[in-house]
Coordinates of C-alpha atoms in Angstrom, one line a residue:
X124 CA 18.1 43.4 -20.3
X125 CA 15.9 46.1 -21.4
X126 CA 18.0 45.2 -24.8
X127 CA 16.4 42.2 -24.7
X128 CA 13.0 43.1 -24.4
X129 CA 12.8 45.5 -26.7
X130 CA 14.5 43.0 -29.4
X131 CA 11.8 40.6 -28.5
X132 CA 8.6 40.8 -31.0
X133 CA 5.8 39.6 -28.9
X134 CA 3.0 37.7 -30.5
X135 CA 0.8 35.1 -30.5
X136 CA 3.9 32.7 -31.1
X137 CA 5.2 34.3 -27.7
X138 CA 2.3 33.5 -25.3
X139 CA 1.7 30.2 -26.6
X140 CA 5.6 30.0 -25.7
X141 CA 5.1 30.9 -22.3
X142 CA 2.1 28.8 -21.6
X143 CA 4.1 25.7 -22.8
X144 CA 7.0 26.0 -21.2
X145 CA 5.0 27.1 -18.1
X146 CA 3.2 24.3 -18.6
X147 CA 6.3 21.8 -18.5
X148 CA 8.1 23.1 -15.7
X149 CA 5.1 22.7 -13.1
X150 CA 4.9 19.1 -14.7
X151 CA 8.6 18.6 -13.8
X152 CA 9.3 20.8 -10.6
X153 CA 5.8 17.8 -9.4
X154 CA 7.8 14.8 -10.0
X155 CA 7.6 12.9 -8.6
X156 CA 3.9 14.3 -7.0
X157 CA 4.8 13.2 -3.5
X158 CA 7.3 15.9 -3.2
X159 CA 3.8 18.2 -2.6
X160 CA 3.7 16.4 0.9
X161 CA 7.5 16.3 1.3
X162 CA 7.5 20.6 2.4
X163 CA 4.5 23.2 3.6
X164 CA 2.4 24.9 1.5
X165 CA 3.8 28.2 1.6
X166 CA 7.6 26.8 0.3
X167 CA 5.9 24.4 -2.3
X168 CA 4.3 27.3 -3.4
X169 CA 7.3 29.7 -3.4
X170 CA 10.1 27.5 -4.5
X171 CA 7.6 26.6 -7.6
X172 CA 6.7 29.9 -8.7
X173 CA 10.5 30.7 -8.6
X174 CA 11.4 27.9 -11.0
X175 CA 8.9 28.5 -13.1
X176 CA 9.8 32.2 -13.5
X177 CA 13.3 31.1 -13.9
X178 CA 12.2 28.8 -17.0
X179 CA 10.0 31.6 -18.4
X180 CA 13.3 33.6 -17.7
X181 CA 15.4 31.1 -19.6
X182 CA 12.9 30.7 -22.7
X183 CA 12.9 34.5 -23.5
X184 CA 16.7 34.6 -22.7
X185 CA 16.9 31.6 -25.1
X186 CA 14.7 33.1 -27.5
X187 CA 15.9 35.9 -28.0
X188 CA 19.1 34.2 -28.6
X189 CA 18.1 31.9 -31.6
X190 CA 16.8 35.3 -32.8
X191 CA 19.9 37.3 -32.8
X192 CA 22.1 33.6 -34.3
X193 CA 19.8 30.6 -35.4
X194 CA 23.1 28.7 -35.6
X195 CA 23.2 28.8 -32.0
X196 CA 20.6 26.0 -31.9
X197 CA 23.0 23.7 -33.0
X198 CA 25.7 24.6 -30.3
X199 CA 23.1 23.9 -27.4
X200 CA 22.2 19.9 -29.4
X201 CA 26.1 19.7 -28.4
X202 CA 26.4 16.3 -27.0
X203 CA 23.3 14.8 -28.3
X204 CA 23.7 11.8 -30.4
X205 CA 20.4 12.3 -32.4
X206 CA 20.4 15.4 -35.5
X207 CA 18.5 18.6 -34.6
X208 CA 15.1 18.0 -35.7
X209 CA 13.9 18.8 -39.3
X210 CA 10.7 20.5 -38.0
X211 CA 12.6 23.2 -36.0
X212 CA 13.5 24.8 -39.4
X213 CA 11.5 27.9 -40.3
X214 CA 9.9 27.8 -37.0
X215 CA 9.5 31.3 -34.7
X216 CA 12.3 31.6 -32.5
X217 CA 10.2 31.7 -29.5
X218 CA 8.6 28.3 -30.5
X219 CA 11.6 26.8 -31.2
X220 CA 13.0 27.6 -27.7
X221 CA 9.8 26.6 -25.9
X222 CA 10.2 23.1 -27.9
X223 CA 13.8 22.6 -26.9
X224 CA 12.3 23.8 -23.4
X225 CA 9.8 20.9 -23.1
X226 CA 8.8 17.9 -25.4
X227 CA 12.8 18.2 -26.8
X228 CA 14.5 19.2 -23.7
X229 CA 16.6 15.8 -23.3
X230 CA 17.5 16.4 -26.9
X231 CA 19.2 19.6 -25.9
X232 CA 22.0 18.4 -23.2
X233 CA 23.0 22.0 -22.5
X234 CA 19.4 23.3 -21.7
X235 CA 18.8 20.1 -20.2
X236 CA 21.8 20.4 -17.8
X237 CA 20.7 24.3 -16.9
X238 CA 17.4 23.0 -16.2
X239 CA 18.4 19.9 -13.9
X240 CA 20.8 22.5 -11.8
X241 CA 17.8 24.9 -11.4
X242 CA 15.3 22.1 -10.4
X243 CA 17.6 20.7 -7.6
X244 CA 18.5 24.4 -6.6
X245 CA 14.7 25.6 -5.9
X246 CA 14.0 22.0 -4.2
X247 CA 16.3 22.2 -1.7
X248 CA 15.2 26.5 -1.4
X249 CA 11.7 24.2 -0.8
X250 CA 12.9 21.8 1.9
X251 CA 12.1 18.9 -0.8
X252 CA 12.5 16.5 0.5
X253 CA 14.4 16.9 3.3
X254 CA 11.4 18.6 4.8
X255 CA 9.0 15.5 5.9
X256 CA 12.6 13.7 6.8
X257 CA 13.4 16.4 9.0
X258 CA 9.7 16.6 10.9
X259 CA 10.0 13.3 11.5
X260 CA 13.1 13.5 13.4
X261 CA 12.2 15.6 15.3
X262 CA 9.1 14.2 16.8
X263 CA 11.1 10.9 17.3
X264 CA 13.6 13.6 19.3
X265 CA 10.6 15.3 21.1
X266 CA 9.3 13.6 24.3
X267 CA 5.8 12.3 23.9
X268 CA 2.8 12.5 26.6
X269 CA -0.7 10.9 25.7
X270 CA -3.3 13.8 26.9
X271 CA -7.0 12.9 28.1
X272 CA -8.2 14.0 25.4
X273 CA -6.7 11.7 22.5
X274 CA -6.7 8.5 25.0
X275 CA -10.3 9.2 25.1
X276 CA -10.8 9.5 21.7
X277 CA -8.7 6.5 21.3
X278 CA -11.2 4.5 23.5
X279 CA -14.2 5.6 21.7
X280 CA -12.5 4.6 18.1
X281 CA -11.5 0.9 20.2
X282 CA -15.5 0.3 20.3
X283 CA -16.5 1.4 17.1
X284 CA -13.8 -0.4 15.3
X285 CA -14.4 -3.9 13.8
X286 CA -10.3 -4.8 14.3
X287 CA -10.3 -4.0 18.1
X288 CA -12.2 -5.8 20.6
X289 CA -13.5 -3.8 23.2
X290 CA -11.2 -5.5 25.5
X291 CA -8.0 -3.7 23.8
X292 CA -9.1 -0.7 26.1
X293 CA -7.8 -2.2 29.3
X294 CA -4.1 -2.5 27.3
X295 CA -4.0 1.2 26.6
X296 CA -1.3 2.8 29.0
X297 CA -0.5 6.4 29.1
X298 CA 2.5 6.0 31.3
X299 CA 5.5 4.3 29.9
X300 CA 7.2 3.5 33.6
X301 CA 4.1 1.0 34.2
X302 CA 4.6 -1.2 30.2
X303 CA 6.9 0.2 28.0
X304 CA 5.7 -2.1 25.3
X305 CA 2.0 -0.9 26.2
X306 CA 2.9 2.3 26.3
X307 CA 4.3 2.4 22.9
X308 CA 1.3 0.7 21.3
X309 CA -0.8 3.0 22.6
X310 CA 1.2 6.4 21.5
X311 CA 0.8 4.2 17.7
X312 CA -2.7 3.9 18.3
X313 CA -3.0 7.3 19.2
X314 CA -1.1 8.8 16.7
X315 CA -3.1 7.1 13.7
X316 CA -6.5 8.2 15.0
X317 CA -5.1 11.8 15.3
X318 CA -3.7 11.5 12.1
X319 CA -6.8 9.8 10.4
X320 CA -9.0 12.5 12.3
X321 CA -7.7 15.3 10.6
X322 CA -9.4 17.9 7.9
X323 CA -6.7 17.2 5.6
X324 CA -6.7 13.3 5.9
X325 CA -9.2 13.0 3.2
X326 CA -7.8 15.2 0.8
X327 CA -4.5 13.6 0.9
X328 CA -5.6 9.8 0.7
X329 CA -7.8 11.4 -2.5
X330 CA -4.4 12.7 -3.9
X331 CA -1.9 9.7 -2.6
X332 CA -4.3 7.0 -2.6
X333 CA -1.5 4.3 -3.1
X334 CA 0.9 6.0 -0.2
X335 CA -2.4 5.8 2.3
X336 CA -3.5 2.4 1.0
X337 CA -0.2 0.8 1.8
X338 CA 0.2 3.2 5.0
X339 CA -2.9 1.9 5.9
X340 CA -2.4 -1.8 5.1
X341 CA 1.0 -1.7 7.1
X342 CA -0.9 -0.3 10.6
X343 CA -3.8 -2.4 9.9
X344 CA -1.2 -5.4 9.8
X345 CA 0.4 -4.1 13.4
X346 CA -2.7 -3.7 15.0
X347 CA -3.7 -7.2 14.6
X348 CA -0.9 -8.9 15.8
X349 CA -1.3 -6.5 18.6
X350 CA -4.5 -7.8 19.1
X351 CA -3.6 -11.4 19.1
X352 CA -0.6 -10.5 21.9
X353 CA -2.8 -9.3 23.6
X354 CA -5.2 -12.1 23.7
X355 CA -1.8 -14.7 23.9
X356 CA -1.2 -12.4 27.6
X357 CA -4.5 -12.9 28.8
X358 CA -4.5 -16.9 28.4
X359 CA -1.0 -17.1 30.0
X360 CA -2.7 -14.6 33.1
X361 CA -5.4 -16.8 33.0
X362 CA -3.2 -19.7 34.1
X363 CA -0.5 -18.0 36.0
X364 CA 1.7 -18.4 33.4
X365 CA 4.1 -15.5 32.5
X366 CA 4.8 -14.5 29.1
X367 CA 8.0 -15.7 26.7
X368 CA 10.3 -13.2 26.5
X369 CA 11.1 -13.2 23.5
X370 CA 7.1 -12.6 22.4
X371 CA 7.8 -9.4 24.4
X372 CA 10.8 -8.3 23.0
X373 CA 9.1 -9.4 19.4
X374 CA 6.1 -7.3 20.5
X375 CA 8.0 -4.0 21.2
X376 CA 10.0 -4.2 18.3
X377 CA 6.9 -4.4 16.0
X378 CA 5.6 -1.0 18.0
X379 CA 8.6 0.9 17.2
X380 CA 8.6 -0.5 13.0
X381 CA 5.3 1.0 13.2
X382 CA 6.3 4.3 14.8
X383 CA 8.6 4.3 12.0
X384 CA 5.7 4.3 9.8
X385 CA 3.6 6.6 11.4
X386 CA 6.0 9.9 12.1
X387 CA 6.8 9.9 8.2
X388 CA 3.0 9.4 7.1
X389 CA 2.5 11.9 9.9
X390 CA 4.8 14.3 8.9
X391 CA 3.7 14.4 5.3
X392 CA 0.4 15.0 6.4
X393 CA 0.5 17.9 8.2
X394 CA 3.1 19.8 5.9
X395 CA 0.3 19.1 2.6
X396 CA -1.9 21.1 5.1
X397 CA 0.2 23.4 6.8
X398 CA 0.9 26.9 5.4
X399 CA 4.5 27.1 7.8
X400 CA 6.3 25.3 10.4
X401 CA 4.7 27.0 13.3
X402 CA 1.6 26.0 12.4
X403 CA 2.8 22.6 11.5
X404 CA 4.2 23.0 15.6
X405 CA 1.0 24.1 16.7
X406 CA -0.9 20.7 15.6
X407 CA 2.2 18.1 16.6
X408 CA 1.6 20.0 20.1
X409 CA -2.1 19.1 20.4
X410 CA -1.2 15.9 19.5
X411 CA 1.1 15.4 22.5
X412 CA 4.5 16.2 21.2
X413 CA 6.8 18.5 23.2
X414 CA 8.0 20.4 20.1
X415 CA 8.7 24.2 20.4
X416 CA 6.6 26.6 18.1
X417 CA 8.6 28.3 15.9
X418 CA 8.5 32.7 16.6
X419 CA 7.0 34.5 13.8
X420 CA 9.4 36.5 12.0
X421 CA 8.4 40.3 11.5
X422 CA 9.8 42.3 9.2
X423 CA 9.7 46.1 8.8
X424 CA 7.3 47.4 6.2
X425 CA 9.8 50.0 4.6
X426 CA 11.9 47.0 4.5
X427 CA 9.7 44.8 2.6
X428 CA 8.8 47.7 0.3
X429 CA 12.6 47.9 -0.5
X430 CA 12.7 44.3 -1.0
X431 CA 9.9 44.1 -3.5
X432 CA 10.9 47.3 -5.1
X433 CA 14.2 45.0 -5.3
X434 CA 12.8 42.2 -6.8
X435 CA 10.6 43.9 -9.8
X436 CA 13.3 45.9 -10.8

């Protein structure tokens, strides 16, 4: 290694290099961008800094290659059915690997295949994006109560809300043994105005305005044909009439498609705000969710010290 370094002349040519290919691999480790929801903060962060270390790694490595045997450049275009590019001729070595690195990297199948393995490796080190998936499971797991606090909320967004009538509040139930299917509309109902009352809401509809646009559209949807079962129940109370069914059965089916919706959108959420899974915990807890908060890990100073001494050598 320290071979390597010392053969390496850096230069301008060098650090233009670095900044390109450093460049690229953010670019690609971000696509697509929802994956920034898909984990926390502190493994997005972590498993991206890796891989983009790994591709500075692989530039100089491939640098100083082409430096010791130019005609190496034509053993990684193996496989490609295009001609190595004119251009790269003459060109500094470390330019000509940062090209093959970025703007030519599917022209390069070997590079190309290095870098696909490395980008799947330090997504799954990231929980990408099995992360949100796996949240989400386990608050449809986790047994649900809806606290005085949220219900209250909940009635107060009811009558400022131009969807609800100020009726919907007598339909809220916080105990599913009295209405299961009232009970499950209002855990949705609930849910979204936790989820749209959080710090971070804003931010992430700025970044994802199409994932809370159709998120939005979808609850939006549910909510009024809650509305109008609710107002098809009263008529039929009205005249002593019970209600069909099957308008019950259609009823609780449509809460649960929207719970569906909601523990993903509310997963994502949380983990684009959330530095770890115990603070991620900590919130899903407030919310009403019996979920267990992760213990913080310690580890030994002297330990750590070893570790990082580890690492930079």
């Amino acid at each position: 290694m320290d071979a390597i370094f010392a053969a390496l002349h850096i230069d301008t040519s060098y650090f233009v290099a670095l900044l390109l290919v450093g460049f690229y691999a953010v670019a690609r480790f971000n696509t697509p961008r929802a994956i920034r929801s898909q984990t926390s903060r502190f493994q997005y962060l972590a498993s991206c800094t890796t891989y983009v270390t790994s591709c500075l790694g692989l530039l100089l490595l491939t640098a100083w290659l082409l430096g010791q045997k130019p005609g190496l450049l034509a053993a990684l275009h193996v496989g490609s059915s295009d001609p190595v590019p004119d251009n790269l001729n003459g060109l500094d070595a470390a330019l000509v690997a940062a090209l093959a690195l970025t703007a030519l990297l599917p022209s390069f199948p070997v590079l190309r295949d290095v870098d696909a393995a490395m980008l799947r490796f330090f997504h799954r080190m990231g929980a990408i994006p099995f992360g949100a998936i796996r949240l989400a499971q386990r608050m449809a797991a986790a047994p649900f109560a809806v606290s005085d606090d949220l219900l209250l909320r909940t009635r107060n967004h009811i009558i400022n809300s131009k969807l609800f009538p100020n009726a919907t509040v007598n339909e809220l139930r916080a105990d599913p043994s009295a209405d299961v299917a009232r009970f499950q509309f209002t855990r949705n109902l609930v849910l979204f105005v936790a989820l749209t009352n959080l710090e971070s809401w804003p931010r992430f509809t700025n970044d994802f305005p199409d994932d809370a646009a159709s998120f939005e559209k979808k609850l939006g949807t549910f909510f009024a044909q809650s509305v109008a079962f609710f107002a098809l129940t009263a008529q039929l109370s009205q005249r002593a009439l019970e209600p069909v069914p099957d308008a019950i059965d259609q009823f609780k089916s449509l809460t649960i498609e929207a719970y569906d919706d909601l523990r993903p959108m509310l997963a994502r959420v949380l983990l684009y705000s959330c530095n770890n899974e115990a603070e991620v915990a900590r919130k899903l807890t407030s919310m009403g969710f019996a979920v267990a908060v992760p213990a913080p890990i310690r580890m030994p100073l002297n330990l750590l010290s070893l570790d990082m001494i580890g690492v930079v050598a």
